[in-house]
C-alpha cells in the first residue's frame, strides 16, 4: 500500500504563488493529509472541482471502486474550511460526502439496509479512533423497473448516502484528514459489496492522486 500523491495547486485554478500563500496553514496541511492517505487497492481517486459557496476554502475528491471495467460504487468527498468557525459545524472544518451504488436484489430487500449503511460510515470512523461531531445525513433507495423495449432488464435498486460531519481538530487546528479519507473509502468499499478491511490490516497496491486541481478559495 502506498500513499496517494498530489499537489496543493498546479495553477489550474488560476492561483499564483502569492494567493496560494494566503491560504490558511491549517487548511493547507489538511489538504496535504488527504494526499498522503494510505488506501486499499481497487479504489480510483482523483481531485475534482470543489463547490465555491459552501465555505471560504474547499477541496474535493471523487473516487470509484472498480472491478475490471465495472464501477461498483462511486462518490465524492469535500473538505470545507472556515477559519472563523461555523455555528452549525461546531468547528472550522467540515467533511461532506455523496456515495452511490447499485445494489444486489438480496441487499435491496433488507428493510434495515438504510440503518446498516449509516453504521458503515460511523463504524469506519470509530474503528480508526476518529473523534467527530454534528454528523448528519440521509440514506435514499430508488428502484427502477423496465418496460417495453427494456423489459428484458432486471429491476435495479440504487442507494445513495449523503452525509457530513465535523472532524475533531488536532495539533495546530488540523484534523487527521488522512484517516478520515481512509474511513470514507471503507464506506465506499462496503457499499460496493467488498468485505471490510480494518485500519491495521495489511493491504497492497498503489492509489495515486494525480497532480491536477488545487483547492478553491475566493
PDB file of C-alpha atoms in Angstrom:
ATOM      1  CA  UNK A   1       0.000   0.000   0.000  1.00  0.00           C
ATOM      2  CA  UNK A   2       1.293   3.451  -0.852  1.00  0.00           C
ATOM      3  CA  UNK A   3       0.269   6.998  -0.192  1.00  0.00           C
ATOM      4  CA  UNK A   4      -1.902   8.931  -2.590  1.00  0.00           C
ATOM      5  CA  UNK A   5       0.090  11.639  -4.265  1.00  0.00           C
ATOM      6  CA  UNK A   6      -0.839  15.112  -5.456  1.00  0.00           C
ATOM      7  CA  UNK A   7      -0.164  18.817  -5.300  1.00  0.00           C
ATOM      8  CA  UNK A   8      -1.843  21.602  -3.392  1.00  0.00           C
ATOM      9  CA  UNK A   9      -2.186  23.633  -6.571  1.00  0.00           C
ATOM     10  CA  UNK A  10      -0.816  23.321 -10.085  1.00  0.00           C
ATOM     11  CA  UNK A  11      -2.092  26.665 -11.278  1.00  0.00           C
ATOM     12  CA  UNK A  12      -5.147  25.157 -12.962  1.00  0.00           C
ATOM     13  CA  UNK A  13      -7.411  27.204 -10.694  1.00  0.00           C
ATOM     14  CA  UNK A  14      -5.653  30.448 -11.544  1.00  0.00           C
ATOM     15  CA  UNK A  15      -3.910  30.979  -8.204  1.00  0.00           C
ATOM     16  CA  UNK A  16      -0.456  32.484  -8.247  1.00  0.00           C
ATOM     17  CA  UNK A  17       2.108  31.849  -5.523  1.00  0.00           C
ATOM     18  CA  UNK A  18       1.071  34.940  -3.541  1.00  0.00           C
ATOM     19  CA  UNK A  19      -2.577  33.861  -3.496  1.00  0.00           C
ATOM     20  CA  UNK A  20      -1.625  30.331  -2.556  1.00  0.00           C
ATOM     21  CA  UNK A  21       0.474  31.520   0.360  1.00  0.00           C
ATOM     22  CA  UNK A  22      -2.560  33.408   1.688  1.00  0.00           C
ATOM     23  CA  UNK A  23      -4.470  30.144   2.154  1.00  0.00           C
ATOM     24  CA  UNK A  24      -4.589  29.331   5.905  1.00  0.00           C
ATOM     25  CA  UNK A  25      -1.894  26.934   7.037  1.00  0.00           C
ATOM     26  CA  UNK A  26      -4.335  24.539   8.792  1.00  0.00           C
ATOM     27  CA  UNK A  27      -6.252  24.116   5.539  1.00  0.00           C
ATOM     28  CA  UNK A  28      -3.071  23.548   3.525  1.00  0.00           C
ATOM     29  CA  UNK A  29      -1.987  20.878   5.999  1.00  0.00           C
ATOM     30  CA  UNK A  30      -5.429  19.278   5.942  1.00  0.00           C
ATOM     31  CA  UNK A  31      -5.272  19.045   2.148  1.00  0.00           C
ATOM     32  CA  UNK A  32      -1.792  17.544   2.324  1.00  0.00           C
ATOM     33  CA  UNK A  33      -3.203  14.951   4.717  1.00  0.00           C
ATOM     34  CA  UNK A  34      -5.702  13.915   2.061  1.00  0.00           C
ATOM     35  CA  UNK A  35      -2.914  13.499  -0.472  1.00  0.00           C
ATOM     36  CA  UNK A  36      -0.884  11.288   1.870  1.00  0.00           C
ATOM     37  CA  UNK A  37      -3.708   8.896   2.740  1.00  0.00           C
ATOM     38  CA  UNK A  38      -2.900   5.195   2.531  1.00  0.00           C
ATOM     39  CA  UNK A  39      -5.830   3.498   0.824  1.00  0.00           C
ATOM     40  CA  UNK A  40      -6.808  -0.065  -0.030  1.00  0.00           C
ATOM     41  CA  UNK A  41      -6.486  -1.208  -3.666  1.00  0.00           C
ATOM     42  CA  UNK A  42      -9.425  -1.230  -6.043  1.00  0.00           C
ATOM     43  CA  UNK A  43     -10.119   2.478  -5.491  1.00  0.00           C
ATOM     44  CA  UNK A  44      -9.505   5.069  -8.185  1.00  0.00           C
ATOM     45  CA  UNK A  45      -9.364   8.590  -6.790  1.00  0.00           C
ATOM     46  CA  UNK A  46      -8.955  11.993  -8.416  1.00  0.00           C
ATOM     47  CA  UNK A  47      -9.136  15.633  -7.383  1.00  0.00           C
ATOM     48  CA  UNK A  48     -12.169  17.428  -8.781  1.00  0.00           C
ATOM     49  CA  UNK A  49     -13.505  20.972  -8.848  1.00  0.00           C
ATOM     50  CA  UNK A  50     -14.860  21.865  -5.393  1.00  0.00           C
ATOM     51  CA  UNK A  51     -18.021  23.871  -4.730  1.00  0.00           C
ATOM     52  CA  UNK A  52     -17.439  27.603  -4.429  1.00  0.00           C
ATOM     53  CA  UNK A  53     -20.092  28.794  -1.995  1.00  0.00           C
ATOM     54  CA  UNK A  54     -20.213  26.318   0.866  1.00  0.00           C
ATOM     55  CA  UNK A  55     -17.175  27.721   2.681  1.00  0.00           C
ATOM     56  CA  UNK A  56     -14.304  30.164   2.128  1.00  0.00           C
ATOM     57  CA  UNK A  57     -11.976  27.239   1.346  1.00  0.00           C
ATOM     58  CA  UNK A  58     -12.782  23.862  -0.179  1.00  0.00           C
ATOM     59  CA  UNK A  59     -11.035  20.859  -1.675  1.00  0.00           C
ATOM     60  CA  UNK A  60     -12.813  17.930  -3.346  1.00  0.00           C
ATOM     61  CA  UNK A  61     -12.048  14.367  -4.368  1.00  0.00           C
ATOM     62  CA  UNK A  62     -14.045  11.906  -6.429  1.00  0.00           C
ATOM     63  CA  UNK A  63     -13.499   8.168  -6.182  1.00  0.00           C
ATOM     64  CA  UNK A  64     -14.782   4.892  -7.577  1.00  0.00           C
ATOM     65  CA  UNK A  65     -14.456   1.273  -6.532  1.00  0.00           C
ATOM     66  CA  UNK A  66     -13.578  -0.610  -9.702  1.00  0.00           C
ATOM     67  CA  UNK A  67     -13.581  -4.249 -10.726  1.00  0.00           C
ATOM     68  CA  UNK A  68     -12.071  -4.540 -14.177  1.00  0.00           C
ATOM     69  CA  UNK A  69     -14.121  -2.225 -16.379  1.00  0.00           C
ATOM     70  CA  UNK A  70     -17.015  -2.022 -13.922  1.00  0.00           C
ATOM     71  CA  UNK A  71     -17.578   0.690 -11.338  1.00  0.00           C
ATOM     72  CA  UNK A  72     -19.095  -0.929  -8.262  1.00  0.00           C
ATOM     73  CA  UNK A  73     -19.623   2.338  -6.384  1.00  0.00           C
ATOM     74  CA  UNK A  74     -18.641   5.962  -6.706  1.00  0.00           C
ATOM     75  CA  UNK A  75     -18.630   9.026  -4.548  1.00  0.00           C
ATOM     76  CA  UNK A  76     -17.359  12.492  -3.761  1.00  0.00           C
ATOM     77  CA  UNK A  77     -15.699  13.825  -0.619  1.00  0.00           C
ATOM     78  CA  UNK A  78     -15.411  17.560   0.036  1.00  0.00           C
ATOM     79  CA  UNK A  79     -13.256  19.193   2.685  1.00  0.00           C
ATOM     80  CA  UNK A  80     -14.587  22.589   3.793  1.00  0.00           C
ATOM     81  CA  UNK A  81     -12.804  25.156   5.945  1.00  0.00           C
ATOM     82  CA  UNK A  82     -13.981  28.384   7.505  1.00  0.00           C
ATOM     83  CA  UNK A  83     -11.232  29.948   9.669  1.00  0.00           C
ATOM     84  CA  UNK A  84     -13.875  31.973  11.549  1.00  0.00           C
ATOM     85  CA  UNK A  85     -15.726  28.834  12.532  1.00  0.00           C
ATOM     86  CA  UNK A  86     -19.283  27.838  11.698  1.00  0.00           C
ATOM     87  CA  UNK A  87     -22.126  27.617  14.206  1.00  0.00           C
ATOM     88  CA  UNK A  88     -23.687  24.544  12.578  1.00  0.00           C
ATOM     89  CA  UNK A  89     -20.358  22.727  12.322  1.00  0.00           C
ATOM     90  CA  UNK A  90     -19.121  23.474  15.858  1.00  0.00           C
ATOM     91  CA  UNK A  91     -15.647  23.728  14.331  1.00  0.00           C
ATOM     92  CA  UNK A  92     -13.681  25.222  11.456  1.00  0.00           C
ATOM     93  CA  UNK A  93     -13.637  22.107   9.228  1.00  0.00           C
ATOM     94  CA  UNK A  94     -16.418  20.021   7.736  1.00  0.00           C
ATOM     95  CA  UNK A  95     -16.415  16.898   5.573  1.00  0.00           C
ATOM     96  CA  UNK A  96     -19.290  16.421   3.129  1.00  0.00           C
ATOM     97  CA  UNK A  97     -19.892  13.298   1.068  1.00  0.00           C
ATOM     98  CA  UNK A  98     -22.086  11.667  -1.540  1.00  0.00           C
ATOM     99  CA  UNK A  99     -21.773   7.902  -2.138  1.00  0.00           C
ATOM    100  CA  UNK A 100     -23.762   5.855  -4.678  1.00  0.00           C
ATOM    101  CA  UNK A 101     -24.001   2.215  -5.729  1.00  0.00           C
ATOM    102  CA  UNK A 102     -26.351  -0.240  -7.412  1.00  0.00           C
ATOM    103  CA  UNK A 103     -27.483  -2.948  -5.036  1.00  0.00           C
ATOM    104  CA  UNK A 104     -27.861  -6.655  -5.435  1.00  0.00           C
ATOM    105  CA  UNK A 105     -31.517  -7.746  -5.089  1.00  0.00           C
ATOM    106  CA  UNK A 106     -30.787  -9.517  -1.807  1.00  0.00           C
ATOM    107  CA  UNK A 107     -29.373  -6.363  -0.260  1.00  0.00           C
ATOM    108  CA  UNK A 108     -32.139  -4.147  -1.636  1.00  0.00           C
ATOM    109  CA  UNK A 109     -34.763  -6.339   0.047  1.00  0.00           C
ATOM    110  CA  UNK A 110     -33.304  -5.798   3.524  1.00  0.00           C
ATOM    111  CA  UNK A 111     -35.555  -3.324   5.384  1.00  0.00           C
ATOM    112  CA  UNK A 112     -32.703  -2.454   7.742  1.00  0.00           C
ATOM    113  CA  UNK A 113     -30.307  -1.518   4.937  1.00  0.00           C
ATOM    114  CA  UNK A 114     -30.504   2.282   5.467  1.00  0.00           C
ATOM    115  CA  UNK A 115     -29.541   1.885   9.132  1.00  0.00           C
ATOM    116  CA  UNK A 116     -26.785  -0.558   8.180  1.00  0.00           C
ATOM    117  CA  UNK A 117     -25.347   1.837   5.580  1.00  0.00           C
ATOM    118  CA  UNK A 118     -25.252   4.677   8.090  1.00  0.00           C
ATOM    119  CA  UNK A 119     -23.491   2.389  10.571  1.00  0.00           C
ATOM    120  CA  UNK A 120     -20.847   1.643   7.935  1.00  0.00           C
ATOM    121  CA  UNK A 121     -19.871   5.312   7.961  1.00  0.00           C
ATOM    122  CA  UNK A 122     -19.873   5.805  11.715  1.00  0.00           C
ATOM    123  CA  UNK A 123     -18.268   2.410  12.269  1.00  0.00           C
ATOM    124  CA  UNK A 124     -15.426   3.162   9.844  1.00  0.00           C
ATOM    125  CA  UNK A 125     -14.702   6.429  11.664  1.00  0.00           C
ATOM    126  CA  UNK A 126     -14.853   4.853  15.094  1.00  0.00           C
ATOM    127  CA  UNK A 127     -12.704   1.876  14.048  1.00  0.00           C
ATOM    128  CA  UNK A 128      -9.891   4.353  13.444  1.00  0.00           C
ATOM    129  CA  UNK A 129     -10.453   6.113  16.746  1.00  0.00           C
ATOM    130  CA  UNK A 130     -11.548   9.281  14.974  1.00  0.00           C
ATOM    131  CA  UNK A 131     -13.421  11.828  17.026  1.00  0.00           C
ATOM    132  CA  UNK A 132     -16.123  13.714  15.166  1.00  0.00           C
ATOM    133  CA  UNK A 133     -19.286  15.662  15.842  1.00  0.00           C
ATOM    134  CA  UNK A 134     -22.502  17.007  14.334  1.00  0.00           C
ATOM    135  CA  UNK A 135     -22.888  14.027  11.985  1.00  0.00           C
ATOM    136  CA  UNK A 136     -25.982  14.163   9.800  1.00  0.00           C
ATOM    137  CA  UNK A 137     -27.176  12.703   6.536  1.00  0.00           C
ATOM    138  CA  UNK A 138     -29.679  10.739   4.507  1.00  0.00           C
ATOM    139  CA  UNK A 139     -29.785   7.259   3.002  1.00  0.00           C
ATOM    140  CA  UNK A 140     -32.013   7.061  -0.086  1.00  0.00           C
ATOM    141  CA  UNK A 141     -33.036   3.988  -2.079  1.00  0.00           C
ATOM    142  CA  UNK A 142     -34.597   4.203  -5.551  1.00  0.00           C
ATOM    143  CA  UNK A 143     -35.877   1.268  -7.605  1.00  0.00           C
ATOM    144  CA  UNK A 144     -36.060   1.127 -11.407  1.00  0.00           C
ATOM    145  CA  UNK A 145     -38.369  -1.232 -13.299  1.00  0.00           C
ATOM    146  CA  UNK A 146     -38.071  -1.597 -17.060  1.00  0.00           C
ATOM    147  CA  UNK A 147     -40.837  -1.972 -19.650  1.00  0.00           C
ATOM    148  CA  UNK A 148     -41.341  -2.200 -23.399  1.00  0.00           C
ATOM    149  CA  UNK A 149     -38.085  -2.415 -25.285  1.00  0.00           C
ATOM    150  CA  UNK A 150     -36.210  -2.524 -21.962  1.00  0.00           C
ATOM    151  CA  UNK A 151     -38.350  -5.244 -20.399  1.00  0.00           C
ATOM    152  CA  UNK A 152     -35.531  -7.788 -20.543  1.00  0.00           C
ATOM    153  CA  UNK A 153     -33.538  -5.819 -17.995  1.00  0.00           C
ATOM    154  CA  UNK A 154     -33.923  -6.933 -14.423  1.00  0.00           C
ATOM    155  CA  UNK A 155     -35.151  -4.403 -11.855  1.00  0.00           C
ATOM    156  CA  UNK A 156     -32.384  -2.355 -10.299  1.00  0.00           C
ATOM    157  CA  UNK A 157     -32.093  -0.543  -6.987  1.00  0.00           C
ATOM    158  CA  UNK A 158     -29.689   2.312  -6.376  1.00  0.00           C
ATOM    159  CA  UNK A 159     -28.669   3.542  -2.949  1.00  0.00           C
ATOM    160  CA  UNK A 160     -27.331   6.992  -2.201  1.00  0.00           C
ATOM    161  CA  UNK A 161     -25.742   8.220   1.012  1.00  0.00           C
ATOM    162  CA  UNK A 162     -25.387  11.941   1.649  1.00  0.00           C
ATOM    163  CA  UNK A 163     -23.607  12.806   4.863  1.00  0.00           C
ATOM    164  CA  UNK A 164     -21.491  15.397   6.610  1.00  0.00           C
ATOM    165  CA  UNK A 165     -19.567  15.535   9.857  1.00  0.00           C
ATOM    166  CA  UNK A 166     -17.138  17.745  11.741  1.00  0.00           C
ATOM    167  CA  UNK A 167     -13.701  16.149  12.241  1.00  0.00           C
ATOM    168  CA  UNK A 168     -12.081  16.960  15.567  1.00  0.00           C
ATOM    169  CA  UNK A 169      -9.132  19.280  15.104  1.00  0.00           C
ATOM    170  CA  UNK A 170      -5.755  18.146  16.374  1.00  0.00           C
ATOM    171  CA  UNK A 171      -2.367  19.812  16.738  1.00  0.00           C
ATOM    172  CA  UNK A 172      -2.298  23.199  15.052  1.00  0.00           C
ATOM    173  CA  UNK A 173      -6.053  23.080  14.487  1.00  0.00           C
ATOM    174  CA  UNK A 174      -5.661  20.404  11.780  1.00  0.00           C
ATOM    175  CA  UNK A 175      -7.892  17.306  11.655  1.00  0.00           C
ATOM    176  CA  UNK A 176      -6.489  13.907  10.667  1.00  0.00           C
ATOM    177  CA  UNK A 177      -7.850  14.109   7.135  1.00  0.00           C
ATOM    178  CA  UNK A 178      -5.767  11.148   6.004  1.00  0.00           C
ATOM    179  CA  UNK A 179      -7.575   8.826   8.419  1.00  0.00           C
ATOM    180  CA  UNK A 180     -10.962  10.360   7.617  1.00  0.00           C
ATOM    181  CA  UNK A 181     -10.365   9.722   3.905  1.00  0.00           C
ATOM    182  CA  UNK A 182      -9.393   6.112   4.622  1.00  0.00           C
ATOM    183  CA  UNK A 183     -12.587   5.662   6.647  1.00  0.00           C
ATOM    184  CA  UNK A 184     -14.662   7.190   3.851  1.00  0.00           C
ATOM    185  CA  UNK A 185     -13.069   4.833   1.320  1.00  0.00           C
ATOM    186  CA  UNK A 186     -14.013   1.941   3.597  1.00  0.00           C
ATOM    187  CA  UNK A 187     -17.642   3.088   3.399  1.00  0.00           C
ATOM    188  CA  UNK A 188     -17.309   3.239  -0.386  1.00  0.00           C
ATOM    189  CA  UNK A 189     -15.983  -0.331  -0.493  1.00  0.00           C
ATOM    190  CA  UNK A 190     -18.658  -1.685   1.818  1.00  0.00           C
ATOM    191  CA  UNK A 191     -21.493  -0.189  -0.207  1.00  0.00           C
ATOM    192  CA  UNK A 192     -19.822  -1.724  -3.274  1.00  0.00           C
ATOM    193  CA  UNK A 193     -20.149  -5.131  -1.616  1.00  0.00           C
ATOM    194  CA  UNK A 194     -16.498  -5.655  -0.686  1.00  0.00           C
ATOM    195  CA  UNK A 195     -15.591  -7.092   2.731  1.00  0.00           C
ATOM    196  CA  UNK A 196     -14.379  -4.564   5.289  1.00  0.00           C
ATOM    197  CA  UNK A 197     -10.675  -4.044   5.915  1.00  0.00           C
ATOM    198  CA  UNK A 198      -9.611  -2.930   9.371  1.00  0.00           C
ATOM    199  CA  UNK A 199      -7.372   0.114   9.832  1.00  0.00           C
ATOM    200  CA  UNK A 200      -4.438  -2.094  10.829  1.00  0.00           C
ATOM    201  CA  UNK A 201      -4.909  -4.790   8.182  1.00  0.00           C
ATOM    202  CA  UNK A 202      -2.163  -5.160   5.620  1.00  0.00           C
ATOM    203  CA  UNK A 203      -3.155  -4.480   2.024  1.00  0.00           C
ATOM    204  CA  UNK A 204      -1.082  -3.998  -1.075  1.00  0.00           C
ATOM    205  CA  UNK A 205      -1.469  -1.757  -4.068  1.00  0.00           C
ATOM    206  CA  UNK A 206      -0.966   1.840  -5.045  1.00  0.00           C
ATOM    207  CA  UNK A 207      -3.596   4.541  -5.136  1.00  0.00           C
ATOM    208  CA  UNK A 208      -2.328   7.630  -6.932  1.00  0.00           C
ATOM    209  CA  UNK A 209      -3.836  11.091  -6.710  1.00  0.00           C
ATOM    210  CA  UNK A 210      -2.929  12.826  -9.998  1.00  0.00           C
ATOM    211  CA  UNK A 211      -1.485  16.314  -9.961  1.00  0.00           C
ATOM    212  CA  UNK A 212      -4.389  18.269 -11.297  1.00  0.00           C
ATOM    213  CA  UNK A 213      -6.561  20.778  -9.451  1.00  0.00           C
ATOM    214  CA  UNK A 214      -5.979  22.611  -6.202  1.00  0.00           C
ATOM    215  CA  UNK A 215      -8.350  23.870  -3.517  1.00  0.00           C
ATOM    216  CA  UNK A 216     -10.748  26.679  -4.223  1.00  0.00           C
ATOM    217  CA  UNK A 217     -10.598  29.960  -2.476  1.00  0.00           C
ATOM    218  CA  UNK A 218     -12.234  33.246  -3.412  1.00  0.00           C
TER     219      UNK A 218
END
